Amino acid sequence: MRILVIYATVEGQTREIAGHIERYLKDNQNEAVMIDATHPPESLSIDGIDGVICAGPVHVGTFPAPLRRYVQQHSRELMSRPGVFVSVSLTAAGDEAGEWEELNEITANFSEETGWWPVSVHHAAGALKYTEYDFFRKWMLKRIADKHDAPTDTKHDYEFTDWGALDMFIDGFLKDALAVAGKL
Ligand SMILES: Cc1cc2nc3c(=O)[nH]c(=O)nc-3n(C[C@H](O)[C@H](O)[C@H](O)COP(=O)(O)O)c2cc1C
């Protein structure tokens, strides 16, 4: 299977997640075509692509503009293949029902805006990289973390991503994409 992985990051965690997906795909005899939506190639060829994985982080209630722009520009090609979305957020680290409702709205808004509707969405918990934030971000993230009962000690960084759950999600997608491609 040849899988297109489109991602964007602001603080680096979604790049790590995209890198993990790339390794996982390759370790399981698949090919990965990586696109960083912030520095995309001039053209996109969907020929030979069996499926699409898009990954992006939630920042202040939305996904990064370069990712939204890129997916919107190519929504027709992308919709011609089975696709899934990996949404990265701090909310996904918690179990507050209201916050999850908001998260589902945020991902639905992404699809409304871009015209790209994935067959499923995986909510991956992201990271708090306090030691890398400037003063404003540190202050803002401390407030967000407090709201989510996440750690607020800004002397340390925290990673919440469940790599095993991500692998299971990718496995399920590969099976679905194989079936759609008639390779099962
Ligand atoms: C400025 C800023 C705003 C954020 N806003 C939200 C938010 O609205 N909701 C949420 O669940 N997480 C929010 N987060 C948490 C990020 O989604 C999380 O840190 C993620 O790992 C960032 O991914 P990235 O490193 O790929 O940018 C925010 C993080 C930052 C730095």
Short mmCIF file of N, CA, C and O in Angstrom, two decimals, residues 127-133 151 153-160:
data_model
loop_
_atom_site.label_atom_id
_atom_site.label_comp_id
_atom_site.label_asym_id
_atom_site.label_seq_id
_atom_site.Cartn_x
_atom_site.Cartn_y
_atom_site.Cartn_z
N ALA A 127 1.11 17.12 23.44
CA ALA A 127 2.16 17.31 24.43
C ALA A 127 2.12 18.74 24.96
O ALA A 127 1.58 19.64 24.32
N LEU A 128 2.68 18.89 26.12
CA LEU A 128 2.89 20.23 26.68
C LEU A 128 4.39 20.44 26.73
O LEU A 128 5.08 19.75 27.48
N LYS A 129 4.89 21.36 25.92
CA LYS A 129 6.35 21.56 25.88
C LYS A 129 6.68 22.91 26.52
O LYS A 129 7.19 23.81 25.86
N TYR A 130 6.35 23.00 27.82
CA TYR A 130 6.50 24.27 28.52
C TYR A 130 7.88 24.88 28.34
O TYR A 130 8.02 26.08 28.16
N THR A 131 8.92 24.02 28.37
CA THR A 131 10.28 24.57 28.37
C THR A 131 10.62 25.20 27.02
O THR A 131 11.59 25.94 26.90
N GLU A 132 9.79 24.91 25.99
CA GLU A 132 10.08 25.49 24.67
C GLU A 132 9.19 26.70 24.36
O GLU A 132 9.37 27.35 23.35
N TYR A 133 8.19 26.96 25.23
CA TYR A 133 7.26 28.06 24.95
C TYR A 133 7.83 29.40 25.38
O TYR A 133 8.58 29.48 26.36
N PRO A 151 -0.97 18.78 33.83
CA PRO A 151 0.07 19.36 34.68
C PRO A 151 0.35 20.84 34.35
O PRO A 151 0.32 21.23 33.19
N ASP A 153 3.07 22.48 36.02
CA ASP A 153 4.44 22.82 36.44
C ASP A 153 5.26 23.08 35.17
O ASP A 153 5.62 22.15 34.43
N THR A 154 5.53 24.36 34.93
CA THR A 154 6.13 24.76 33.65
C THR A 154 7.64 24.50 33.58
O THR A 154 8.28 24.85 32.60
N LYS A 155 8.19 23.87 34.62
CA LYS A 155 9.63 23.55 34.58
C LYS A 155 9.87 22.26 33.78
O LYS A 155 10.99 21.92 33.46
N HIS A 156 8.76 21.52 33.49
CA HIS A 156 8.90 20.23 32.79
C HIS A 156 8.05 20.18 31.53
O HIS A 156 7.08 20.91 31.40
N ASP A 157 8.42 19.27 30.61
CA ASP A 157 7.59 18.97 29.45
C ASP A 157 6.81 17.69 29.72
O ASP A 157 7.26 16.83 30.49
N TYR A 158 5.66 17.55 29.05
CA TYR A 158 4.82 16.36 29.26
C TYR A 158 4.32 15.85 27.91
O TYR A 158 3.87 16.65 27.08
N GLU A 159 4.40 14.54 27.70
CA GLU A 159 3.86 13.95 26.46
C GLU A 159 2.74 13.00 26.83
O GLU A 159 2.90 12.15 27.71
N PHE A 160 1.60 13.15 26.15
CA PHE A 160 0.42 12.33 26.48
C PHE A 160 0.06 11.35 25.36
O PHE A 160 -0.89 10.59 25.50
#
